[in-house]
Coordinates of C-alpha atoms in Angstrom, one line a residue:
Chain I
M1 CA 22.5 25.2 19.7
H2 CA 20.2 26.1 22.1
D3 CA 21.2 25.3 26.3
N4 CA 17.8 25.6 27.8
S5 CA 20.2 24.9 31.1
R6 CA 22.0 27.4 31.2
I7 CA 19.0 29.3 30.5
I8 CA 17.0 27.6 33.6
V9 CA 20.1 28.4 35.5
L10 CA 19.3 31.9 35.2
L11 CA 16.4 32.6 35.8
L12 CA 16.3 30.3 39.1
Q13 CA 19.7 33.2 40.0
R14 CA 17.0 35.7 38.7
D15 CA 19.5 37.1 36.1
E16 CA 17.7 38.8 34.0
Q17 CA 20.0 37.8 30.8
A18 CA 18.4 34.4 30.8
L19 CA 14.9 36.6 28.8
K20 CA 17.9 37.8 26.7
L21 CA 19.1 34.6 25.8
I22 CA 15.1 33.3 25.2
R23 CA 14.8 36.4 22.8
E24 CA 17.7 35.7 21.2
Q25 CA 16.3 32.2 20.3
Y26 CA 12.7 31.6 20.6
D27 CA 11.8 35.3 19.4
T28 CA 11.3 33.7 16.2
M29 CA 9.2 30.7 17.4
C30 CA 7.1 32.5 20.2
Y31 CA 6.0 35.2 17.5
Q32 CA 5.1 33.1 14.4
I33 CA 2.5 31.3 17.3
A34 CA 1.0 33.9 18.4
Y35 CA 0.4 35.7 14.6
R36 CA -0.5 32.3 13.2
I37 CA -3.7 32.8 16.0
T38 CA -4.2 36.5 16.5
G39 CA -2.9 37.6 12.9
N40 CA -2.0 40.7 14.0
R41 CA 1.7 41.4 14.6
E42 CA 1.0 43.7 17.8
D43 CA -1.6 41.5 19.4
A44 CA 1.2 38.7 18.6
E45 CA 4.4 41.0 20.0
E46 CA 2.1 41.7 23.2
C47 CA 1.6 37.8 23.6
V48 CA 5.3 37.4 23.2
S49 CA 6.4 40.1 25.8
D50 CA 3.5 38.1 28.5
A51 CA 4.7 34.7 27.9
L52 CA 8.6 35.8 28.9
M53 CA 6.7 37.8 31.7
A54 CA 4.9 34.4 32.6
V55 CA 8.8 32.4 32.3
W56 CA 10.1 35.1 34.2
N57 CA 6.8 34.7 37.1
S58 CA 7.1 30.8 36.9
I59 CA 10.1 30.0 37.0
P60 CA 11.3 29.2 39.7
P61 CA 9.4 27.8 41.2
L62 CA 8.4 25.3 38.1
I63 CA 11.1 24.1 36.6
P64 CA 9.7 23.0 32.7
D65 CA 11.4 19.4 31.7
N66 CA 10.8 21.1 28.2
L67 CA 11.6 24.9 28.0
T68 CA 11.0 25.0 24.7
A69 CA 7.4 23.5 24.5
Y70 CA 6.8 25.1 28.2
L71 CA 7.2 28.4 25.8
A72 CA 5.6 27.5 23.1
S73 CA 2.6 26.8 25.3
L74 CA 2.3 30.3 27.1
V75 CA 2.8 31.8 24.4
S76 CA -0.1 30.3 22.3
R77 CA -2.4 30.6 25.8
N78 CA -1.9 33.6 25.2
A79 CA -2.6 34.1 21.5
I80 CA -5.7 32.0 22.7
N81 CA -6.8 34.3 25.0
Q82 CA -6.1 37.5 23.1
Y83 CA -8.2 35.8 20.2
K84 CA -10.8 35.3 22.8
R85 CA -10.7 39.3 23.5
M86 CA -11.1 40.2 19.5
H87 CA -14.2 38.5 18.7
S88 CA -15.7 39.6 21.9
E89 CA -14.7 43.0 20.5
K90 CA -16.8 42.5 18.0
R91 CA -19.9 41.0 19.9
G92 CA -19.8 44.1 22.8
G93 CA -17.2 46.4 21.8
A94 CA -13.8 47.0 23.2
Q95 CA -14.8 49.2 26.1
F96 CA -17.3 46.9 27.2
V97 CA -15.1 43.8 27.0
S98 CA -12.1 45.6 29.4
A99 CA -14.9 47.5 31.6
L100 CA -15.6 43.1 32.1
D101 CA -12.2 42.3 32.1
E102 CA -11.8 45.1 35.4
L103 CA -14.4 43.8 37.5
A104 CA -13.3 40.1 36.6
E105 CA -10.3 40.7 38.7
I106 CA -12.2 41.2 42.4
L107 CA -14.6 38.3 41.0
P108 CA -13.5 34.7 41.1
S109 CA -13.4 32.8 37.8
S110 CA -15.5 33.6 35.5
E111 CA -15.6 29.8 35.0
C112 CA -17.9 28.2 37.0
V113 CA -16.2 25.1 38.4
E114 CA -17.8 22.5 36.2
R115 CA -16.6 24.2 33.4
Q116 CA -13.1 23.6 34.6
I117 CA -13.4 20.1 35.4
E118 CA -14.7 19.8 31.7
K119 CA -11.6 21.4 30.5
R120 CA -10.3 18.9 32.3
E121 CA -11.6 15.8 31.4
L122 CA -10.9 16.7 28.0
T123 CA -7.4 17.7 28.1
A124 CA -7.1 14.4 29.8
A125 CA -9.3 12.8 27.2
L126 CA -7.2 14.0 24.3
T127 CA -3.9 13.3 26.3
V128 CA -5.1 9.7 25.9
W129 CA -6.3 9.9 22.4
L130 CA -3.3 11.3 21.3
R131 CA -0.9 8.7 22.8
T132 CA -2.6 6.0 20.3
L133 CA -1.9 8.4 17.6
P134 CA 1.3 6.7 15.9
P135 CA 4.3 9.8 16.3
D136 CA 4.2 10.9 13.0
H137 CA 0.7 11.5 12.4
R138 CA 0.5 13.1 16.1
R139 CA 3.1 15.5 15.2
I140 CA 1.2 16.4 11.9
F141 CA -2.5 16.9 13.9
M142 CA -0.4 18.9 17.2
Q143 CA 1.2 21.4 13.7
R144 CA -1.9 22.1 13.0
Y145 CA -3.8 22.3 15.7
Y146 CA -1.4 23.3 18.1
L147 CA 0.8 25.4 16.1
S148 CA -1.3 26.1 13.7
E149 CA 0.8 26.2 11.0
S150 CA -0.1 26.0 7.4
I151 CA -1.0 22.4 4.9
Q152 CA 2.0 23.7 2.8
S153 CA 4.4 23.9 6.0
I154 CA 3.3 20.8 7.6
A155 CA 3.5 18.7 4.0
Q156 CA 6.6 20.2 3.5
T157 CA 8.7 19.6 7.0
N158 CA 6.8 16.1 6.8
Q159 CA 8.2 15.5 3.2
M160 CA 3.8 15.0 2.4
S161 CA 2.3 16.5 -0.2
A162 CA -0.9 19.4 1.0
D163 CA -3.1 16.9 0.1
A164 CA -2.1 13.7 1.5
V165 CA -2.4 16.5 4.9
K166 CA -5.0 17.2 4.0
M167 CA -7.0 13.9 4.3
L168 CA -4.6 12.7 6.9
L169 CA -5.7 15.9 8.9
M170 CA -9.6 14.8 8.7
R171 CA -9.2 11.6 9.2
L172 CA -7.8 12.3 12.3
R173 CA -10.5 14.6 13.0
N174 CA -13.5 11.9 12.4
K175 CA -11.3 9.4 14.7
L176 CA -11.5 12.3 17.4
K177 CA -14.7 12.8 16.8
D178 CA -15.7 9.5 17.4
Y179 CA -13.3 9.4 20.6
L180 CA -14.4 12.2 22.1
R181 CA -18.8 10.5 21.5
K182 CA -17.6 7.5 23.2
E183 CA -15.9 9.0 26.1
E184 CA -19.4 11.1 26.0
L185 CA -17.4 14.2 26.1
L186 CA -19.1 16.0 22.6
Chain W
M1 CA -18.2 22.9 23.3
T2 CA -16.5 25.1 21.0
P3 CA -13.3 24.4 19.1
L4 CA -11.6 26.9 21.1
D5 CA -12.5 25.1 23.8
L6 CA -10.9 21.9 22.1
M7 CA -8.1 23.9 21.3
E8 CA -7.4 25.2 24.7
A9 CA -7.4 21.9 25.9
L10 CA -5.1 20.5 23.6
H11 CA -2.5 23.4 24.6
D12 CA -3.0 21.9 28.0
V13 CA -1.6 18.0 27.3
P14 CA 2.0 17.1 28.8
E15 CA 4.5 18.7 27.3
D16 CA 5.8 14.9 26.1
L17 CA 3.2 15.2 23.8
L18 CA 4.8 17.9 22.1
D19 CA 7.2 16.0 19.7
F20 CA 6.4 18.7 16.9
P21 CA 9.0 20.2 15.0
L22 CA 9.2 24.0 16.6
D23 CA 11.8 26.3 14.9
T24 CA 13.7 27.5 17.3
A25 CA 14.9 29.6 13.3
T26 CA 17.1 33.2 14.5
E27 CA 15.6 34.7 11.6
S28 CA 14.5 38.3 11.8
R29 CA 10.6 38.7 12.2
S30 CA 10.6 40.5 8.5
D31 CA 11.7 37.2 7.6
I32 CA 8.6 35.6 8.6
Q33 CA 6.1 34.7 6.6
T34 CA 2.7 36.0 7.5
D35 CA 0.9 35.3 4.1
E36 CA -1.0 31.0 5.2
S37 CA -0.5 30.9 1.0
E38 CA 3.2 30.8 1.4
K39 CA 4.6 29.7 -1.5
V40 CA 6.0 25.9 -1.1
Q41 CA 7.3 24.2 -3.9
A42 CA 4.7 21.5 -3.2
N43 CA 6.0 19.2 -6.6
Q44 CA 9.7 19.2 -6.3
P45 CA 10.6 15.4 -5.6
I46 CA 12.3 15.4 -1.8
V47 CA 14.7 12.6 -1.6
A48 CA 16.0 11.1 1.7
N49 CA 19.8 10.8 2.3
Q50 CA 20.1 7.3 2.0
T51 CA 22.7 6.2 0.1
A52 CA 22.3 1.9 -1.1
V53 CA 25.5 1.8 -3.1
K54 CA 28.9 3.2 -2.6
T55 CA 30.9 3.6 -5.2
S56 CA 33.0 5.7 -7.0
E57 CA 31.0 7.2 -9.3
P58 CA 29.1 10.6 -7.9
H59 CA 25.5 10.4 -7.9
D60 CA 25.1 13.8 -10.3
T61 CA 27.0 12.6 -12.8
V62 CA 25.2 9.6 -13.8
N63 CA 23.2 10.0 -16.9
S64 CA 20.4 9.5 -16.4
P65 CA 17.9 7.2 -19.2
R66 CA 14.8 9.3 -18.5
Q67 CA 17.3 12.6 -20.0
K68 CA 18.7 10.3 -22.5
Y69 CA 15.4 8.5 -23.4
G70 CA 12.5 10.3 -23.2
S71 CA 9.2 8.1 -23.0
A72 CA 11.5 5.3 -21.9
F73 CA 10.3 6.0 -18.4
L74 CA 6.9 4.8 -19.9
S75 CA 7.7 2.0 -22.1
Y76 CA 9.6 0.3 -18.1
L77 CA 6.1 1.3 -16.6
L78 CA 4.3 -1.0 -19.0
T79 CA 6.8 -3.4 -19.2
A80 CA 6.4 -3.5 -15.5
G81 CA 2.7 -3.4 -15.9
C82 CA 2.3 -6.1 -18.2
T83 CA 5.1 -8.2 -16.4
A84 CA 2.8 -7.2 -12.7
A85 CA -0.1 -8.9 -15.2
C86 CA 1.1 -11.7 -16.8
I87 CA 3.6 -13.0 -14.3
A88 CA 0.6 -12.7 -11.2
G89 CA -1.9 -14.1 -14.1
F90 CA 1.0 -17.4 -15.4
A91 CA 0.8 -18.4 -11.6
M92 CA -2.4 -18.3 -10.9
L93 CA -3.2 -20.0 -14.3
I94 CA -0.9 -22.6 -14.1
H95 CA -2.5 -22.9 -10.0
F96 CA -5.9 -23.3 -11.8
T97 CA -5.0 -25.7 -14.2
G98 CA -3.7 -28.1 -11.9
A99 CA 0.4 -27.9 -12.5
Q100 CA 0.5 -26.6 -9.2
D101 CA -0.9 -27.5 -6.7
D102 CA -0.5 -25.1 -3.4
F103 CA 0.4 -21.9 -2.7
S104 CA 1.3 -20.6 0.2
Y105 CA -0.3 -17.9 1.2
R106 CA -3.6 -19.5 0.4
S107 CA -4.6 -21.3 3.9
G108 CA -6.7 -24.4 2.8
S109 CA -9.6 -22.6 3.3
H110 CA -9.0 -19.9 0.6
E111 CA -11.6 -21.7 -1.0
I112 CA -12.0 -18.2 -3.4
A113 CA -13.9 -17.9 -6.7
V114 CA -11.6 -21.1 -8.4
T115 CA -15.4 -22.0 -10.1
E116 CA -15.3 -18.3 -11.4
I117 CA -12.3 -18.8 -12.9
E118 CA -11.7 -22.0 -14.6
P119 CA -14.4 -21.2 -18.0
A120 CA -11.3 -18.4 -17.9
A121 CA -8.6 -20.5 -17.5
T122 CA -9.6 -23.5 -19.4
A123 CA -10.7 -21.7 -22.5
L124 CA -7.2 -20.7 -22.7
T125 CA -4.7 -22.6 -24.8
T126 CA -1.6 -24.3 -24.4
E127 CA 1.6 -24.0 -27.0
T128 CA 5.2 -24.6 -26.8
T129 CA 6.5 -21.6 -28.2
T130 CA 10.4 -20.0 -29.8
V131 CA 11.3 -16.5 -28.4
T132 CA 14.2 -14.9 -29.7
T133 CA 15.2 -11.7 -28.1
T134 CA 18.4 -10.0 -29.5
A135 CA 20.4 -7.1 -27.7
T136 CA 22.4 -4.9 -29.6
A137 CA 24.4 -1.9 -27.6
S138 CA 23.6 1.2 -29.5
P139 CA 26.5 2.8 -30.8
E140 CA 27.3 5.5 -28.1
E141 CA 27.4 2.4 -25.6
T142 CA 30.0 -0.1 -27.8
E143 CA 32.4 1.5 -25.8
T144 CA 31.6 0.8 -22.0
M145 CA 29.7 -1.7 -23.2
P146 CA 31.7 -5.0 -23.3
A147 CA 30.0 -7.1 -25.5
V148 CA 27.6 -7.5 -27.7
Q149 CA 24.7 -10.4 -26.4
T150 CA 22.8 -12.4 -28.3
E151 CA 21.1 -14.7 -27.2
T152 CA 18.2 -17.3 -27.9
E153 CA 15.7 -18.8 -25.3
T154 CA 13.6 -21.2 -25.9
V155 CA 10.2 -21.6 -23.7
T156 CA 9.4 -25.3 -23.2
A157 CA 7.3 -25.0 -20.7
A158 CA 3.8 -25.9 -21.4
E159 CA 2.3 -22.6 -21.5
T160 CA -0.7 -20.9 -20.8
A161 CA -1.9 -19.1 -24.0
L162 CA -4.9 -16.2 -24.3
P163 CA -6.4 -15.2 -28.1
A164 CA -4.1 -13.6 -29.9
D165 CA -6.9 -10.6 -30.5
T166 CA -6.9 -10.5 -27.2
V167 CA -3.2 -9.7 -26.3
P168 CA -1.6 -6.6 -28.3
V169 CA 2.3 -6.8 -27.9
P170 CA 4.5 -4.7 -26.1
Q171 CA 6.2 -3.2 -28.6
T172 CA 9.5 -2.0 -27.5
T173 CA 11.1 -3.2 -24.3
V174 CA 13.8 -0.5 -23.5
I175 CA 14.9 -0.3 -20.3
P176 CA 16.0 2.3 -18.4
G177 CA 19.0 1.8 -17.1
T178 CA 21.6 2.9 -17.2
T179 CA 22.8 1.9 -20.2
T180 CA 21.6 1.6 -23.9
H181 CA 19.8 -1.8 -23.9
T182 CA 17.9 -2.1 -27.7
A183 CA 15.6 -4.4 -28.3
A184 CA 16.9 -5.4 -32.6
A185 CA 15.5 -7.8 -33.5
E186 CA 12.7 -8.8 -31.2
T187 CA 10.5 -11.6 -32.7
V188 CA 7.1 -12.3 -30.5
T189 CA 4.8 -14.4 -32.6
Q190 CA 1.5 -12.0 -32.1
K191 CA 0.6 -15.4 -30.4
T192 CA 1.8 -14.2 -27.4
T193 CA 1.7 -16.1 -24.7
L194 CA 1.4 -14.6 -21.6
A195 CA 4.5 -17.1 -19.7
K196 CA 6.1 -15.8 -22.7
T197 CA 6.3 -12.3 -22.4
T198 CA 7.0 -12.3 -19.1
V199 CA 9.9 -14.8 -19.3
T200 CA 11.8 -12.5 -22.2
T201 CA 10.7 -9.6 -19.6
I202 CA 12.3 -10.9 -16.8
H203 CA 15.1 -12.0 -19.9
T204 CA 15.4 -8.4 -20.9
T205 CA 15.6 -7.2 -17.1
T206 CA 18.0 -9.0 -16.1
Q207 CA 20.7 -8.2 -19.7
A208 CA 19.8 -4.9 -18.5
T209 CA 21.5 -5.5 -15.3
T210 CA 23.8 -7.8 -16.6
T211 CA 24.9 -4.7 -18.6
T212 CA 25.0 -2.1 -15.5
A213 CA 27.6 -4.2 -13.3
A214 CA 29.6 -3.5 -16.6
S215 CA 29.9 0.0 -17.1
P216 CA 31.2 2.6 -14.6
A217 CA 28.9 2.2 -11.1
P218 CA 27.6 5.5 -9.8
V219 CA 25.9 5.8 -7.0
Y220 CA 21.6 5.1 -6.0
E221 CA 19.9 6.5 -4.0
M222 CA 17.6 4.3 -1.6
G223 CA 14.7 3.8 -3.5
D224 CA 15.7 4.1 -6.8
V225 CA 15.3 1.1 -7.6
D226 CA 15.4 1.3 -11.1
M227 CA 18.6 2.9 -10.9
D228 CA 17.9 5.4 -13.4
G229 CA 19.7 8.6 -11.3
K230 CA 16.0 9.6 -10.2
I231 CA 12.9 8.3 -7.4
T232 CA 10.1 8.7 -9.0
F233 CA 7.1 7.3 -9.3
A234 CA 8.4 4.2 -11.7
D235 CA 10.5 3.0 -8.3
A236 CA 7.5 2.8 -6.2
L237 CA 5.2 0.9 -9.0
L238 CA 8.4 -1.6 -9.7
V239 CA 8.6 -2.2 -6.0
E240 CA 5.1 -2.4 -5.9
I241 CA 4.8 -5.3 -8.2
D242 CA 7.0 -7.4 -6.9
Y243 CA 6.4 -7.3 -4.0
Q244 CA 3.1 -8.5 -5.1
L245 CA 4.2 -11.5 -7.2
A246 CA 7.9 -12.3 -5.7
E247 CA 6.3 -11.9 -1.9
R248 CA 3.0 -12.3 -1.8
G249 CA 3.3 -16.3 -2.6
M250 CA 2.4 -15.8 -6.3
S251 CA 5.5 -17.7 -6.8
A252 CA 7.1 -16.4 -9.3
Q253 CA 10.4 -15.2 -9.7
S254 CA 11.4 -11.2 -8.4
F255 CA 12.2 -10.0 -11.3
L256 CA 13.9 -7.6 -9.0
N257 CA 18.2 -8.3 -9.3
D258 CA 19.6 -7.9 -5.8
E259 CA 21.1 -4.7 -5.8
Q260 CA 17.5 -3.4 -6.9
R261 CA 15.9 -5.4 -3.9
A262 CA 18.8 -3.6 -1.9
L263 CA 17.8 0.0 -3.3
G264 CA 13.6 -1.1 -2.4
N265 CA 15.1 -2.0 0.7
M266 CA 13.5 1.3 2.5
N267 CA 12.7 -0.6 6.3
G268 CA 16.8 -1.9 6.2
K269 CA 15.7 -5.5 7.3
D270 CA 18.6 -7.7 7.0
D271 CA 16.2 -10.3 5.5
G272 CA 15.7 -8.7 2.2
R273 CA 11.8 -8.4 2.9
Y274 CA 12.1 -4.8 1.2
W275 CA 8.9 -4.2 0.4
D276 CA 7.3 -4.1 3.4
G277 CA 8.1 -0.6 3.7
I278 CA 6.4 0.0 0.9
S279 CA 2.8 2.3 0.3
Y280 CA 2.0 4.4 -1.2
A281 CA -0.1 8.0 -1.0
P282 CA -3.5 8.6 -1.9
E283 CA -2.9 10.5 -4.3
W284 CA -1.1 10.5 -7.5
N285 CA 3.1 10.8 -6.2
G286 CA 3.6 7.2 -4.9
S287 CA 5.6 6.9 -1.5
L288 CA 8.0 5.2 -0.1
N289 CA 7.1 4.6 4.0
E290 CA 9.2 3.7 6.4
W291 CA 7.6 4.4 9.6
G292 CA 8.8 8.2 9.5
Q293 CA 10.8 8.1 6.7
Q294 CA 8.9 9.2 3.9
I295 CA 10.5 9.3 0.3
K296 CA 8.3 11.5 -1.3
Y297 CA 8.5 9.9 -5.5
E298 CA 8.6 12.3 -8.0
P299 CA 5.5 13.4 -9.7
Y300 CA 3.6 12.9 -11.5
P301 CA 2.0 14.8 -14.1
L302 CA -1.9 13.2 -14.4
S303 CA -5.0 15.2 -13.6
G304 CA -7.7 13.4 -11.2
S305 CA -9.5 11.9 -13.2
D306 CA -6.2 10.4 -14.7
S307 CA -4.6 9.1 -12.7
Q308 CA -7.5 6.6 -11.5
I309 CA -5.9 5.1 -14.0
I310 CA -2.1 4.4 -12.0
E311 CA -4.7 3.7 -9.4
K312 CA -6.1 0.8 -11.7
I313 CA -2.9 -0.6 -12.3
V314 CA -0.6 -1.1 -9.3
F315 CA -3.2 -2.3 -7.5
W316 CA -3.2 1.2 -5.3
R317 CA -4.3 1.0 -1.8
N318 CA -4.1 4.1 1.1
W319 CA -1.7 2.6 3.9
M320 CA 0.3 5.3 4.4
T321 CA -2.8 7.5 6.1
E322 CA -5.3 5.3 7.7
P323 CA -5.8 1.8 8.4
V324 CA -8.0 0.2 6.5
T325 CA -11.6 0.4 8.1
A326 CA -14.9 -1.8 8.7
E327 CA -16.5 -0.1 5.9
D328 CA -13.5 -0.8 3.5
F329 CA -15.0 -4.9 4.4
Q330 CA -18.0 -4.5 3.8
D331 CA -17.7 -2.9 -0.1
D332 CA -17.0 -6.1 -1.2
N333 CA -18.4 -9.1 0.6
R334 CA -15.4 -11.3 -1.9
V335 CA -13.3 -10.4 0.0
V336 CA -15.0 -11.7 3.7
T337 CA -15.0 -15.5 2.1
Y338 CA -11.2 -15.3 1.1
Y339 CA -10.2 -15.5 4.8
N340 CA -10.2 -18.3 7.0
P341 CA -12.8 -17.9 10.0
Q342 CA -9.7 -18.2 12.3
E343 CA -8.5 -14.9 10.6
R344 CA -11.9 -13.7 10.7
R345 CA -12.1 -13.5 14.1
R346 CA -9.2 -11.6 14.6
L347 CA -10.8 -8.9 12.3
A348 CA -13.9 -9.3 14.5
D349 CA -11.7 -8.8 17.7
M350 CA -10.0 -6.3 16.7
Q351 CA -13.0 -4.2 15.4
E352 CA -14.4 -4.8 18.7
N353 CA -12.0 -4.1 20.8
E354 CA -10.4 -0.6 19.7
P355 CA -6.4 -0.3 20.3
E356 CA -5.5 1.7 23.6
T357 CA -1.4 1.4 23.4
Y358 CA 0.7 2.6 20.1
Q359 CA 2.1 -0.4 20.0
E360 CA -1.8 -1.8 20.0
Y361 CA -2.6 -0.2 17.6
D362 CA 0.3 -0.7 15.7
A363 CA -0.3 -4.0 15.6
Y364 CA -4.0 -3.7 14.3
W365 CA -3.0 -1.2 11.4
Q366 CA -0.6 -3.4 10.3
V367 CA -3.1 -6.6 10.1
Y368 CA -5.3 -4.5 8.3
A369 CA -3.2 -3.0 6.1
K370 CA -0.9 -6.9 5.2
W371 CA -5.3 -8.2 4.2
S372 CA -5.8 -5.0 2.2
D373 CA -2.9 -5.7 0.4
V374 CA -3.6 -8.8 -0.5
F375 CA -7.9 -8.3 -1.2
Y376 CA -7.0 -5.8 -3.2
F377 CA -4.7 -8.1 -5.6
E378 CA -7.0 -10.9 -5.4
N379 CA -9.7 -9.1 -6.2
K380 CA -7.9 -7.3 -9.2
L381 CA -6.6 -11.0 -10.5
T382 CA -9.7 -11.9 -10.4
A383 CA -11.3 -9.8 -12.4
F384 CA -8.6 -9.2 -14.6
L385 CA -8.6 -13.0 -15.5
S386 CA -12.4 -13.7 -15.8
D387 CA -13.3 -10.7 -17.7
A388 CA -12.5 -11.1 -21.1
D389 CA -12.7 -7.6 -21.5
S390 CA -9.9 -6.7 -19.2
L391 CA -6.9 -7.3 -20.5
T392 CA -8.0 -4.9 -23.3
E393 CA -9.1 -2.7 -20.9
F394 CA -5.6 -3.2 -19.4
W395 CA -3.6 -2.1 -22.6
A396 CA -5.8 0.3 -23.5
D397 CA -4.8 2.3 -20.1
M398 CA -1.6 1.1 -20.6
E399 CA -1.7 2.9 -24.0
Y400 CA -3.7 6.3 -22.8
L401 CA -1.0 6.6 -20.1
R402 CA 1.8 6.8 -22.3
G403 CA -0.2 9.5 -24.8
I404 CA -0.6 11.7 -21.2
Y405 CA 3.1 11.0 -20.4
D406 CA 4.1 11.9 -23.4
R407 CA 2.3 15.0 -23.4
E408 CA 2.5 16.3 -20.7
V409 CA 6.2 15.1 -20.3
T410 CA 8.5 14.5 -23.0
A411 CA 6.7 17.5 -24.8
K412 CA 8.7 19.4 -22.3

C-alpha cells in the first residue's frame, strides 16, 4: 500500500527517509515514464534523480494533493527537457548546447513572455477540452500522450483491441485539432 | 506550435485530470519492458469478473457446447441471424399489410418509405402452414435430460410467405445451450414462411432453455448470453438482435428468456433493459460496453474483408468510440426524413451548441447513438425487404460465414 501522507510528513520534517520510500514505491513508475520519452537508460535515470531532487526542494512549501501524479508530472517534464536537449545536440552539437545552457543561467528565461502566455493558454484550453471527454476516453488519451504508453499496453489495460485504441486516439486527435482551431490556438 | 509544445502543455494540466492508472509496482528496472513491441496477447478474451447466476457448479466444469459440437456455434449464429431477419420481416410485413397499425417507435411523422416497400410486401403470399418439430435427446444426454420432448405446433395465423425459391431453409437448428438438442425430425415445407421460421426458432430456443433448467445448473458469467460457458461474439450478436427486435419497438417477442436477459444486462438496470449497455467495437471483435466496463469478446478469426460480412449482418455501428457525427447523417438523406421536425431541430441544436460539460456530452452522445441505431436498422430492413436479392445475399453471406468458421475455427 502506498503511504503518500507518510512520505509527505517525512518530507515536511526534512527526513531523507522520504526519498528512500519514494524510491521504493515509485521507482519503476518514474523510470518507465522517463524511459518512454528519452529512450535511454542513463537519461531516464537522470530524469528520475532530478525529479526526486525537485520533490525534496519543492515539498515544503508545496504539498501536492496527489503525490503520484505530482511525481509523474515532474519526471515527464524532466524527460521532455532531456528529449529537447538530445534533439538540440543533433542540430548544434552537445558542446554548443552546453555553452548556451551556461549562458542561459545568467539571462532571463529564454522564452519570451508572449510564449509563456501562449503556453498557459494552451494548457488552459487543454484542461477544458480534457474535461469534456468521457473519463475512459480521457484516460486513454492521457495514457498515450502523457505517459507515452504503447498502444498495446493501453489496449491491454483498457480491455480493448489495439485497433480500437488507435481509432479512438485518431478521433480524439482530430477533435483536439478542431477544438484548438476553434480556440484560435492553431 | 510543435507537438512538443502540446505535450508540455499537457503535462501542466491539473492533477485531477491525471486519473489514468499509474503503475507503481515495485518490480525491478530490469523487468521493465523497454521494447515498444511488447508482447500482448491481444486476441485473448478478457472476461469481466461478474457473475449473474449463482449456482452450485463451478464455471470451469461446464462443458462448452462449442467444445462438443464445433460448428454448432455458427449454426446458432445462423439461427440468430435468421431469426432477426425473419422476426423483423414478419413484424414489418404485418405492419405494412395493415394487420397492425401502430408501432410504438414510429411517431406520426415517421412516414418512411412505406410506398417503397409496399410493392414488395403485397407481392408476398399468405398461407396457413403446419410446422412439426420433434426434439429428442442425444444418447449421451439422456441421463440428464428429464424427458424427450415432442411437440407439434400449428401456426394458424395469417402468415406472409416469400416465394419458395428465395428462402433457403436452415437445415439444422442446434442451439449451443448447455445440453444437446437435436432436431431429429424437423419437417418444414420448402415454402417456408418467415413467420414459421420465426416461430420454429423461438420454439427451439425455448426448448433449449427448458432442458438447461433440468440439467445441473452451471455458473454463467455476465455477458454469456447464450450460456455456452464462453463470452463470444455470438453473445453480443444475440443481445443485439434481441434488442433490435424486442426493445426497439418492432413488436416482436424476445427470443431470450429471463435468465439470458439477465446475463445480458450489463448495465445492471432493474427494469431489465439490458440492451442499452451493448455496443460493438469498430472491428471484428464485438464488445459489451457499460461506460467503462468493457468486455472484450472472443476474437472471431476473420480478415478485414470478411468482417464486412459480419458488419452487414449484425447492423454494425460504431458506438463505442465516437458519437455519430453530422457527416454520418449526411451520408444517407433518407435518414433525415425518418424523424419528425422536433427531433430534427433537437439534432440541429446539438450540432450548433457543442457540449461543454461531461453531462452535456453524455446526453449528446446518447441521442446520437440511439438515432444511429434506429436508422441503421431501418435502412437495413428497408433494403432487405424491398430488394428480392437481399434475402439470397443474406443467406449467401451466412453460408460464406459458415465456411470461414469451419475453416478457421473448427479445423483447429
